[in-house]
CSV table of C-alpha atoms in Angstrom, one decimal:
chain,number,residue,atom,x,y,z
H,60,MET,CA,104.0,26.7,85.9
H,61,SER,CA,104.0,30.5,85.0
H,62,GLN,CA,100.1,31.0,86.3
H,63,LEU,CA,101.0,28.1,89.7
H,64,ILE,CA,103.9,30.9,90.4
H,65,ASN,CA,101.3,34.0,90.0
H,66,LEU,CA,98.6,31.7,91.6
H,67,MET,CA,101.1,32.0,95.2
H,68,LEU,CA,102.5,35.6,94.4
H,69,SER,CA,98.1,36.0,94.4
H,70,LEU,CA,98.5,33.8,97.8
H,71,VAL,CA,100.8,35.4,99.6
H,72,LEU,CA,100.0,39.0,99.1
H,73,GLY,CA,96.2,38.6,100.3
H,74,LEU,CA,97.9,37.0,103.2
H,75,THR,CA,100.0,40.4,103.4
H,76,LEU,CA,97.5,42.6,103.1
H,77,LEU,CA,95.0,40.5,105.5
H,78,MET,CA,97.5,41.2,108.1
H,79,PRO,CA,96.9,42.7,111.5
H,80,GLY,CA,100.6,44.6,110.9
H,81,ALA,CA,99.6,46.0,107.3
H,82,PRO,CA,99.9,49.3,106.6
H,83,ALA,CA,97.0,51.3,106.9
H,84,GLN,CA,97.7,52.3,102.9
H,85,ALA,CA,98.1,48.7,101.6
H,86,ARG,CA,94.0,48.1,103.3
H,87,THR,CA,92.8,51.3,101.9
H,88,GLU,CA,90.9,50.5,99.0
H,89,LEU,CA,91.0,53.3,95.8
H,90,PRO,CA,87.9,55.5,96.6
H,91,GLN,CA,85.1,54.9,94.3
H,92,PHE,CA,83.9,58.8,92.6
H,93,ALA,CA,80.1,57.2,90.8
H,94,ASP,CA,78.7,58.3,93.8
H,95,LEU,CA,79.6,61.8,94.5
H,96,VAL,CA,79.1,62.9,90.7
H,97,GLU,CA,75.7,62.1,90.9
H,98,LEU,CA,75.2,63.8,94.0
H,99,ALA,CA,77.1,67.8,92.8
H,100,GLY,CA,77.4,66.5,89.2
H,101,PRO,CA,73.3,68.4,88.1
H,102,ALA,CA,74.6,71.4,90.5
H,103,VAL,CA,77.7,71.9,87.7
H,104,VAL,CA,76.9,74.8,85.2
H,105,ASN,CA,78.5,75.2,81.7
H,106,ILE,CA,79.4,78.9,81.0
H,107,ARG,CA,78.9,81.1,77.4
H,108,THR,CA,79.7,84.1,76.9
H,109,THR,CA,79.6,86.0,73.6
H,110,ALA,CA,80.2,89.8,72.9
H,111,ALA,CA,79.4,92.0,70.4
H,112,ARG,CA,81.4,91.8,67.1
H,113,ARG,CA,82.7,95.2,66.2
H,114,SER,CA,82.1,96.5,63.0
H,115,ASN,CA,85.1,96.1,61.0
H,116,GLY,CA,84.5,91.9,62.1
H,117,ARG,CA,86.6,90.6,64.4
H,118,THR,CA,85.5,90.2,68.3
H,119,ARG,CA,86.9,91.8,70.7
H,120,ILE,CA,88.9,89.4,71.5
H,121,PRO,CA,92.8,88.4,71.3
H,122,LEU,CA,93.3,85.9,69.2
H,123,PRO,CA,96.5,84.9,67.4
H,124,GLU,CA,96.2,85.1,63.8
H,125,GLY,CA,93.5,82.2,62.3
H,126,MET,CA,92.5,81.4,65.6
H,127,ASP,CA,88.6,80.4,65.0
H,128,GLU,CA,86.7,81.3,68.2
H,129,ASN,CA,85.1,77.3,68.4
H,130,ASP,CA,89.1,76.2,68.4
H,131,PRO,CA,88.7,74.3,71.7
H,132,PHE,CA,91.9,77.0,72.6
H,133,PHE,CA,90.3,79.7,72.5
H,134,GLU,CA,88.9,80.3,76.6
H,135,PHE,CA,92.9,79.7,76.9
H,136,PHE,CA,94.4,82.7,75.1
H,137,ARG,CA,91.2,84.5,76.6
H,138,ARG,CA,91.9,83.5,79.6
H,139,PHE,CA,95.4,84.6,79.2
H,140,PHE,CA,95.8,87.1,77.0
H,141,PRO,CA,92.4,89.6,77.0
H,142,PRO,CA,92.4,92.7,76.2
H,143,GLY,CA,93.8,95.7,77.8
H,144,GLU,CA,96.9,93.6,79.3
H,145,GLY,CA,98.7,93.2,76.2
H,146,GLY,CA,96.7,92.3,73.4
H,147,PRO,CA,94.9,93.7,70.8
H,148,GLY,CA,92.5,95.8,71.7
H,149,GLY,CA,94.7,98.6,73.9
H,150,PRO,CA,93.3,98.8,76.9
H,151,GLY,CA,90.2,97.7,78.7
H,152,GLY,CA,89.7,96.3,75.4
H,153,ARG,CA,89.0,99.7,73.5
H,154,SER,CA,91.0,99.7,69.4
H,155,PRO,CA,92.1,103.0,68.7
H,156,ASP,CA,89.6,102.6,65.3
H,157,ARG,CA,86.5,102.4,67.0
H,158,PRO,CA,86.6,105.3,69.3
H,159,ASP,CA,83.0,104.0,71.0
H,160,GLU,CA,81.7,101.2,71.6
H,161,ARG,CA,78.6,102.1,72.0
H,162,GLU,CA,79.0,101.1,68.6
H,163,ASP,CA,78.9,97.0,68.8
H,164,ARG,CA,75.1,97.3,70.4
H,165,ASP,CA,73.3,96.9,66.9
H,166,GLN,CA,76.3,93.9,66.3
H,167,PRO,CA,75.5,90.7,66.2
H,168,GLN,CA,76.9,89.1,69.7
H,169,VAL,CA,80.1,86.1,68.3
H,170,PRO,CA,81.1,83.0,70.6
H,171,ARG,CA,83.7,84.6,73.5
H,172,GLY,CA,84.3,81.8,74.9
H,173,VAL,CA,83.6,78.7,77.6
H,174,GLY,CA,84.0,77.9,81.5
H,175,SER,CA,82.7,76.2,83.5
H,176,GLY,CA,80.9,77.4,87.7
H,177,PHE,CA,77.7,76.3,89.8
H,178,VAL,CA,75.4,76.9,91.5
H,179,PHE,CA,75.3,77.9,95.8
H,180,THR,CA,71.9,78.4,96.8
H,181,SER,CA,68.8,77.2,95.4
H,182,ASP,CA,67.4,80.2,94.3
H,183,GLY,CA,69.6,80.6,91.2
H,184,TYR,CA,73.2,82.6,92.5
H,185,VAL,CA,76.2,81.2,90.3
H,186,MET,CA,79.9,80.4,91.1
H,187,THR,CA,82.2,81.4,88.6
H,188,ASN,CA,86.1,83.2,88.1
H,189,HIS,CA,86.2,87.0,86.8
H,190,HIS,CA,88.1,85.9,84.5
H,191,VAL,CA,85.2,83.9,82.7
H,192,VAL,CA,83.1,86.7,82.4
H,193,ASP,CA,84.6,89.8,82.1
H,194,GLY,CA,83.6,92.4,79.4
H,195,ALA,CA,81.0,89.7,78.1
H,196,ASP,CA,78.1,91.3,76.7
H,197,GLU,CA,76.0,88.0,77.3
H,198,ILE,CA,76.2,84.8,79.8
H,199,PHE,CA,74.1,82.3,79.1
H,200,VAL,CA,74.7,79.2,81.7
H,201,THR,CA,73.7,75.0,80.3
H,202,PHE,CA,72.2,72.4,83.1
H,203,SER,CA,73.7,68.7,82.5
H,204,ASP,CA,70.2,68.3,81.0
H,205,ASP,CA,70.5,70.7,79.0
H,206,ARG,CA,68.5,73.8,81.0
H,207,GLU,CA,69.9,76.7,79.8
H,208,PHE,CA,69.5,80.3,81.2
H,209,LYS,CA,70.5,83.8,80.5
H,210,ALA,CA,71.9,84.8,83.4
H,211,LYS,CA,72.6,88.0,85.2
H,212,LEU,CA,76.4,89.2,86.0
H,213,ILE,CA,76.1,90.1,89.4
H,214,GLY,CA,79.3,91.5,90.8
H,215,SER,CA,83.3,90.4,89.8
H,216,ASP,CA,86.1,90.7,91.3
H,217,LYS,CA,89.4,90.2,90.0
H,218,ARG,CA,92.2,90.2,92.7
H,219,THR,CA,90.3,87.1,93.6
H,220,ASP,CA,89.1,86.1,90.1
H,221,VAL,CA,85.7,85.4,91.5
H,222,GLY,CA,82.6,85.8,89.8
H,223,VAL,CA,78.9,85.4,90.7
H,224,LEU,CA,75.9,85.0,88.7
H,225,LYS,CA,71.7,85.4,89.2
H,226,ILE,CA,69.7,83.1,86.6
H,227,ASP,CA,65.7,83.1,86.7
H,228,ALA,CA,65.0,79.6,88.1
H,229,THR,CA,64.4,77.9,92.0
H,230,GLU,CA,65.4,75.5,93.6
H,231,LEU,CA,67.4,74.0,92.3
H,232,PRO,CA,70.4,71.9,92.5
H,233,SER,CA,73.4,73.3,94.5
H,234,LEU,CA,76.0,71.9,96.1
H,235,THR,CA,77.6,72.4,100.0
H,236,ILE,CA,80.3,74.9,100.7
H,237,GLY,CA,82.8,72.6,102.8
H,238,ASP,CA,85.6,73.8,104.8
H,239,PRO,CA,89.2,74.3,103.3
H,240,ASN,CA,90.9,75.0,106.4
H,241,LYS,CA,90.1,71.4,106.8
H,242,VAL,CA,90.9,69.6,103.7
H,243,ARG,CA,94.4,68.2,104.3
H,244,VAL,CA,97.4,67.6,101.7
H,245,GLY,CA,97.3,63.5,99.6
H,246,GLU,CA,93.4,64.1,100.0
H,247,TRP,CA,91.2,62.8,97.0
H,248,VAL,CA,89.1,65.0,95.8
H,249,LEU,CA,87.2,65.4,92.6
H,250,ALA,CA,86.7,68.4,89.9
H,251,ILE,CA,84.1,69.0,87.2
H,252,GLY,CA,83.3,71.5,84.3
H,253,SER,CA,84.1,71.5,81.0
H,254,PRO,CA,88.1,71.4,79.8
H,255,PHE,CA,87.8,72.2,75.9
H,256,GLY,CA,84.5,72.9,76.0
H,257,LEU,CA,83.2,69.0,77.1
H,258,ASN,CA,80.2,69.8,79.2
H,259,ASN,CA,80.5,67.7,82.8
H,260,THR,CA,83.7,65.9,82.7
H,261,VAL,CA,85.0,64.9,85.8
H,262,THR,CA,88.8,64.6,87.2
H,263,ALA,CA,89.7,63.7,90.2
H,264,GLY,CA,93.3,63.3,91.6
H,265,ILE,CA,95.5,64.7,95.0
H,266,VAL,CA,95.8,67.7,97.2
H,267,SER,CA,99.0,68.6,96.2
H,268,ALA,CA,100.3,71.9,99.1
H,269,LYS,CA,97.7,73.8,100.7
H,270,GLY,CA,98.8,77.9,100.6
H,271,ARG,CA,100.1,78.6,97.8
H,272,ASP,CA,101.4,81.9,96.8
H,273,THR,CA,101.2,82.1,93.0
H,274,GLY,CA,101.6,85.9,92.8
H,275,ASP,CA,97.5,86.8,93.4
H,276,TYR,CA,95.9,87.5,96.6
H,277,LEU,CA,95.1,84.6,97.2
H,278,PRO,CA,97.1,81.7,99.2
H,279,PHE,CA,96.0,78.5,96.4
H,280,ILE,CA,94.3,74.9,97.4
H,281,GLN,CA,97.4,73.0,94.6
H,282,THR,CA,96.4,69.5,92.9
H,283,ASP,CA,97.4,67.3,90.3
H,284,VAL,CA,93.6,67.1,89.1
H,285,ALA,CA,93.4,67.3,85.5
H,286,VAL,CA,92.6,71.0,85.2
H,287,ASN,CA,92.5,72.6,81.2
H,288,PRO,CA,91.1,75.5,79.7
H,289,GLY,CA,87.3,75.3,80.5
H,290,ASN,CA,87.7,74.4,83.8
H,291,SER,CA,87.9,77.6,85.2
H,292,GLY,CA,85.5,78.1,87.5
H,293,GLY,CA,84.3,74.2,87.8
H,294,PRO,CA,84.1,73.1,92.1
H,295,LEU,CA,86.8,71.1,93.5
H,296,ILE,CA,84.6,68.5,95.5
H,297,ASN,CA,85.9,66.7,98.9
H,298,MET,CA,85.2,62.7,99.7
H,299,ASN,CA,82.3,64.1,101.7
H,300,GLY,CA,80.5,65.9,98.4
H,301,GLU,CA,81.2,69.6,99.6
H,302,VAL,CA,83.4,72.2,98.0
H,303,ILE,CA,86.5,73.8,98.7
H,304,GLY,CA,87.3,75.4,96.2
H,305,ILE,CA,86.9,77.7,92.7
H,306,ASN,CA,89.8,75.4,90.2
H,307,SER,CA,91.2,78.4,88.5
H,308,GLN,CA,94.4,78.3,87.2
H,309,ILE,CA,96.9,75.9,85.5
H,310,TYR,CA,100.1,76.2,85.2
H,311,SER,CA,100.8,75.1,81.2
H,312,ARG,CA,103.6,75.3,78.9
H,313,THR,CA,100.8,74.2,76.0
H,314,GLY,CA,97.6,75.6,77.3
H,315,GLY,CA,97.2,71.4,79.0
H,316,PHE,CA,97.2,70.1,81.9
H,317,MET,CA,101.3,69.3,83.2
H,318,GLY,CA,99.9,67.8,86.3
H,319,ILE,CA,99.7,71.0,87.8
H,320,SER,CA,96.4,73.2,89.0
H,321,PHE,CA,95.6,76.0,91.7
H,322,ALA,CA,92.0,76.6,93.4
H,323,ILE,CA,90.5,79.8,95.5
H,324,PRO,CA,89.7,77.7,99.1
H,325,ILE,CA,86.1,78.9,98.8
H,326,ASP,CA,86.0,80.1,102.5
H,327,GLU,CA,87.2,82.9,100.4
H,328,ALA,CA,85.1,82.7,98.0
H,329,MET,CA,82.4,83.0,99.7
H,330,ASN,CA,83.3,86.3,101.4
H,331,VAL,CA,84.1,87.7,98.2
H,332,ALA,CA,80.4,86.4,97.0
H,333,ASN,CA,78.4,87.4,99.8
H,334,GLN,CA,79.5,91.0,98.8
H,335,LEU,CA,78.8,91.1,95.6
H,336,ARG,CA,75.2,89.4,96.3
H,337,GLU,CA,74.7,92.5,99.1
H,338,GLU,CA,76.7,95.5,98.3
H,339,GLY,CA,77.9,95.2,94.6
H,340,ARG,CA,80.9,95.2,95.5
H,341,VAL,CA,84.2,94.4,97.5
H,342,VAL,CA,85.5,96.4,100.5
H,343,ARG,CA,87.9,95.9,101.8
H,344,GLY,CA,90.8,97.5,104.0
H,345,ARG,CA,93.9,99.3,103.4
H,346,ILE,CA,96.9,101.0,105.6
H,347,GLY,CA,99.2,102.3,102.7
H,348,VAL,CA,102.5,100.4,102.4
H,349,GLY,CA,104.7,98.6,99.9
H,350,ILE,CA,105.9,95.2,101.3
H,351,ALA,CA,109.1,93.6,99.5
H,352,GLU,CA,109.7,89.3,101.7
H,353,VAL,CA,112.2,89.9,105.1
H,354,THR,CA,115.9,86.7,103.9
H,355,LYS,CA,118.1,85.6,105.4
H,356,GLU,CA,120.6,87.4,104.4
H,357,ILE,CA,118.4,90.2,105.5
H,358,ALA,CA,117.3,89.1,108.7
H,359,GLU,CA,120.7,88.1,110.1
H,360,PRO,CA,122.6,91.7,110.4
H,361,LEU,CA,119.7,93.8,111.3
H,362,GLY,CA,119.3,91.3,115.0
H,363,LEU,CA,115.6,90.1,113.3
H,364,PRO,CA,115.0,86.0,114.8
H,365,ASN,CA,114.1,84.4,111.5
H,366,ALA,CA,113.6,85.7,108.1
H,367,ASP,CA,109.8,86.6,108.9
H,368,GLY,CA,107.8,89.4,107.8
H,369,ALA,CA,106.8,91.9,105.9
H,370,LEU,CA,109.5,94.7,104.6
H,371,VAL,CA,108.2,98.3,104.2
H,372,ARG,CA,109.3,99.9,100.9
H,373,SER,CA,107.0,102.8,100.7
H,374,VAL,CA,104.4,104.4,102.6
H,375,ALA,CA,102.1,106.3,100.9
H,376,GLU,CA,101.3,109.9,101.9
H,377,ASP,CA,98.9,110.5,103.9
H,378,GLY,CA,97.7,107.4,104.5
H,379,PRO,CA,97.0,105.0,107.7
H,380,ALA,CA,99.9,103.8,107.7
H,381,GLU,CA,102.3,107.2,108.2
H,382,ALA,CA,99.8,108.2,110.7
H,383,GLY,CA,100.8,105.1,112.2
H,384,GLY,CA,104.0,106.6,112.4
H,385,VAL,CA,105.2,103.0,110.0
H,386,GLN,CA,108.3,104.2,108.5
H,387,ILE,CA,110.5,102.8,104.9
H,388,GLY,CA,112.9,99.9,106.4
H,389,ASP,CA,110.5,98.8,108.9
H,390,ILE,CA,109.5,95.0,109.3
H,391,ILE,CA,106.0,94.6,110.2
H,392,VAL,CA,105.5,91.2,112.2
H,393,GLU,CA,102.6,91.3,113.6
H,394,PHE,CA,98.8,92.8,112.2
H,395,ASP,CA,95.5,92.9,115.2
H,396,GLY,CA,97.6,90.2,116.7
H,397,ARG,CA,98.3,88.1,113.3
H,398,GLU,CA,101.8,87.4,112.3
H,399,ILE,CA,103.2,88.3,110.0
H,400,THR,CA,105.9,85.4,108.3
H,401,LYS,CA,106.1,86.6,104.4
H,402,ALA,CA,105.0,89.3,103.1
H,403,SER,CA,102.0,88.0,101.5
H,404,ASP,CA,100.4,87.9,105.0
H,405,LEU,CA,100.1,91.4,105.0
H,406,PRO,CA,98.0,92.5,101.4
H,407,ARG,CA,94.9,89.4,102.6
H,408,ILE,CA,95.0,89.7,106.6
H,409,VAL,CA,95.1,93.4,106.0
H,410,GLY,CA,92.1,93.1,103.1
H,411,GLY,CA,89.9,91.4,105.4
H,412,THR,CA,90.4,93.8,108.2
H,413,LYS,CA,86.7,96.5,108.0
H,414,PRO,CA,87.7,99.9,106.7
H,415,GLY,CA,87.2,102.3,110.2
H,416,THR,CA,89.1,99.6,112.5
H,417,ALA,CA,92.1,100.5,114.7
H,418,VAL,CA,93.9,98.1,114.9
H,419,SER,CA,97.7,97.1,116.7
H,420,MET,CA,100.2,96.8,114.4
H,421,LYS,CA,104.4,95.1,115.8
H,422,VAL,CA,107.1,96.2,113.3
H,423,TRP,CA,111.1,95.1,113.8
H,424,ARG,CA,113.1,98.5,113.8
H,425,LYS,CA,116.8,99.1,113.8
H,426,GLY,CA,117.2,96.3,116.8
H,427,VAL,CA,113.8,96.7,118.3
H,428,GLU,CA,110.1,95.8,118.1
H,429,LYS,CA,107.7,98.8,118.5
H,430,SER,CA,104.2,98.5,118.7
H,431,LEU,CA,101.6,101.2,117.0
H,432,LYS,CA,98.6,102.1,116.4
H,433,LEU,CA,96.2,102.8,113.7
H,434,THR,CA,93.3,102.8,111.4
H,435,VAL,CA,92.6,101.0,108.7
H,436,GLY,CA,91.3,103.2,105.9
H,437,GLU,CA,89.3,101.2,102.8
H,438,MET,CA,91.2,99.9,99.9
H,439,THR,CA,90.3,102.5,96.8
H,440,PRO,CA,89.1,100.4,93.2
H,441,GLU,CA,91.8,98.8,90.6
H,442,ARG,CA,93.1,101.0,89.1
H,443,GLY,CA,96.9,101.3,86.8
H,444,ALA,CA,100.0,101.3,87.6
H,445,ALA,CA,101.7,105.7,88.0
H,446,ALA,CA,104.4,105.3,85.7
H,447,ALA,CA,107.5,105.1,88.2
H,448,LYS,CA,110.2,108.4,88.5
H,449,PRO,CA,113.0,108.7,86.9
H,450,ALA,CA,116.1,108.3,88.4
H,451,PRO,CA,118.2,111.6,89.7
H,452,GLU,CA,120.3,113.1,87.0
H,453,LYS,CA,124.0,111.8,87.2
H,454,ARG,CA,126.0,115.8,89.1
H,455,GLU,CA,129.1,116.7,89.7
H,456,ARG,CA,131.0,114.1,91.9
H,457,ALA,CA,131.1,116.0,95.4
H,458,ASP,CA,131.9,115.5,98.8
H,459,ALA,CA,132.0,111.3,98.2
H,460,SER,CA,135.1,109.5,99.1
H,461,ALA,CA,136.6,106.0,98.0
H,462,ASN,CA,135.2,103.3,101.1
H,463,SER,CA,134.2,99.6,101.3
H,464,LEU,CA,131.5,100.0,99.5
H,465,GLY,CA,133.0,100.5,97.0
H,466,LEU,CA,130.5,104.0,96.5
H,467,GLY,CA,131.1,107.0,96.3
H,468,VAL,CA,128.0,108.9,97.9
H,469,THR,CA,126.6,113.0,98.1
H,470,THR,CA,124.7,114.7,100.3
H,471,LEU,CA,121.1,113.8,99.6
H,472,PRO,CA,120.0,117.8,98.8
H,473,ALA,CA,117.0,119.3,101.3
H,474,ASP,CA,114.7,119.9,98.2
H,475,LYS,CA,115.3,116.7,96.9
H,476,ALA,CA,114.3,115.0,100.9
H,477,ARG,CA,111.2,116.3,100.9
H,478,GLU,CA,110.2,115.4,97.8
H,479,MET,CA,111.4,111.5,98.4
H,480,ARG,CA,109.5,112.2,102.2
H,481,VAL,CA,112.4,111.0,103.7
H,482,PRO,CA,114.5,112.4,106.6
H,483,GLY,CA,117.5,112.3,104.7
H,484,GLY,CA,120.5,109.8,103.4
H,485,VAL,CA,123.5,109.8,100.9
H,486,LEU,CA,123.1,110.3,97.6
H,487,VAL,CA,125.3,107.7,94.9
H,488,GLU,CA,126.6,108.8,91.9
H,489,ALA,CA,129.2,106.5,92.1
H,490,VAL,CA,128.8,102.3,91.6
H,491,GLU,CA,132.3,100.3,92.0
H,492,GLY,CA,134.1,96.8,93.8
H,493,PRO,CA,131.5,95.2,96.0
H,494,ALA,CA,128.0,97.8,95.1
H,495,ARG,CA,128.2,97.3,92.1
H,496,GLU,CA,127.3,93.7,92.0
H,497,THR,CA,124.2,94.4,94.0
H,498,GLY,CA,122.5,96.6,91.2
H,499,LEU,CA,122.6,99.5,93.4
H,500,ARG,CA,123.8,102.3,90.8
H,501,PRO,CA,123.5,106.0,90.5
H,502,GLY,CA,120.5,108.4,91.8
H,503,ASP,CA,120.0,105.5,95.1
H,504,VAL,CA,119.6,107.6,98.4
H,505,VAL,CA,121.0,105.2,101.3
H,506,LEU,CA,119.6,106.3,104.2
H,507,THR,CA,120.5,103.5,106.0
H,508,ILE,CA,123.7,100.8,107.6
H,509,ASN,CA,123.4,98.2,109.9
H,510,ASN,CA,120.7,100.4,111.0
H,511,VAL,CA,122.2,103.7,111.4
H,512,ASP,CA,121.6,106.6,109.5
H,513,VAL,CA,123.3,107.6,107.6
H,514,ASP,CA,122.2,112.0,106.3
H,515,SER,CA,125.9,112.4,105.5
H,516,VAL,CA,128.5,112.3,104.0
H,517,PRO,CA,131.2,112.2,107.0
H,518,LYS,CA,128.3,110.2,108.9
H,519,PHE,CA,129.2,107.5,106.1
H,520,ASN,CA,132.5,107.9,106.0
H,521,ALA,CA,132.6,106.6,109.6
H,522,THR,CA,129.3,104.2,109.7
H,523,THR,CA,131.9,102.1,106.6
H,524,ALA,CA,134.5,102.9,108.5
H,525,LYS,CA,133.4,100.5,111.9
H,526,LEU,CA,131.8,98.0,108.9
H,527,GLU,CA,134.4,94.0,109.7
H,528,PRO,CA,135.2,93.0,106.0
H,529,GLY,CA,134.0,90.8,104.5
H,530,LYS,CA,131.4,91.0,107.4
H,531,THR,CA,127.7,91.4,105.1
H,532,ALA,CA,126.2,94.3,106.1
H,533,VAL,CA,122.5,95.4,105.4
H,534,LEU,CA,121.4,99.0,103.6
H,535,LEU,CA,118.6,100.7,103.0
H,536,VAL,CA,118.5,102.1,99.8
H,537,GLN,CA,115.9,104.2,98.4
H,538,ARG,CA,115.0,104.3,94.7
H,539,GLY,CA,112.0,105.9,92.9
H,540,GLU,CA,109.2,106.2,95.6
H,541,SER,CA,110.0,103.2,97.3
H,542,ALA,CA,112.9,101.3,99.5
H,543,GLN,CA,114.9,98.1,100.1
H,544,TYR,CA,117.5,96.2,101.7
H,545,VAL,CA,121.2,95.3,100.3
H,546,PRO,CA,122.8,93.8,101.4
H,547,LEU,CA,126.2,94.2,101.0
H,548,LYS,CA,129.3,92.3,101.9
H,549,PRO,CA,133.1,95.3,102.0
H,550,ALA,CA,136.5,95.0,100.4
H,551,SER,CA,138.7,93.5,102.1
């Protein structure tokens, strides 16, 4: 009886799928990846790196106590806890007990890490991640047919996590470069790499999102493809067999796959790779501003139609932005004809602009859109961040009065205004009531309230007296070298 019921259900289901009105996705067959793997697999490589053993017998790689270099999680810890970023060895991997790294040249080489890559030109250029090859003394590239080559590092870029290698070989299988802008959320994609050192492992999934911000320089392609430590640098391939991204990051609490992985769009990666091949470095534009996101709480009181743009928190001295008239508190809404919808758009667009280019820019300033012109400069190589300046010492309160914001202030001294490079403001010396909940603190400098300059205590008092109780006011506040808008509701 049960067999008869199952047969009838199968017939009904089959007829449903064949009906003209059946949903398209119900009639679509699952993709066959075997042909894609045969086509792309030969161009995907395993990348193995080595580093000189230190004279004290330890490698340069900071590992959890007791972890062996051959442990499957070795590459994961090398990726997320590199030398010079909080791990043993200090900045750049140099340790106080090893003043000269030249000592390592005669030391034996030991395994350092494993990753993936792919050939993108038949004459031997290989693309991978910066973090896969960063700090390696020797790099070896292995193909699926077990051919192994020693590779030369052409260059790598930390900001985009792209690295380019060259091996001495010709007529190599290579992958076709696709267009990530044509990628659709929900379409099938394929990853080939060496997770945990397991060469030529194939995993598949779908595109989960595009233009995903993770705090890095590029907008990532998010997928649910199984990507694990060792997959880094391998290709993300569409159903046409084209590379659309480089697998670069995973979201994980354990070091293993959790259904969220990120790939660098291949068009951005190729731009970097071409510069590394031609110039040996990546040239980026800069305008010299520190920025932050624009929130709805800030946009509405400032009269900005939408919470779009990049808020200028600081302006570099003698930089292109300062020369072009950009001011702290401006909201950049357009750069070189391209809209800035979120703060992270600006560094990508500016970085992709050739230094020396004259561009126009639109900013929202005190309720009015203004057009500015400036010449893009060149971004200097990455360096350590400067130490933050200490907040001004608390001085005896003078000319401060109670107000609906809960701020006790005094006029900013002229020498302090010159040091902070602001036209004027009031120095916060006491924080009470509503202001305390916003995180304001003594030493902050209030520059404007609801787009009105407050360059003295009388001006501050007059402005705060006009505020409506319970209606959000927006203060432009500078702390140290940067500024931001702070929404604050006056007390009744």
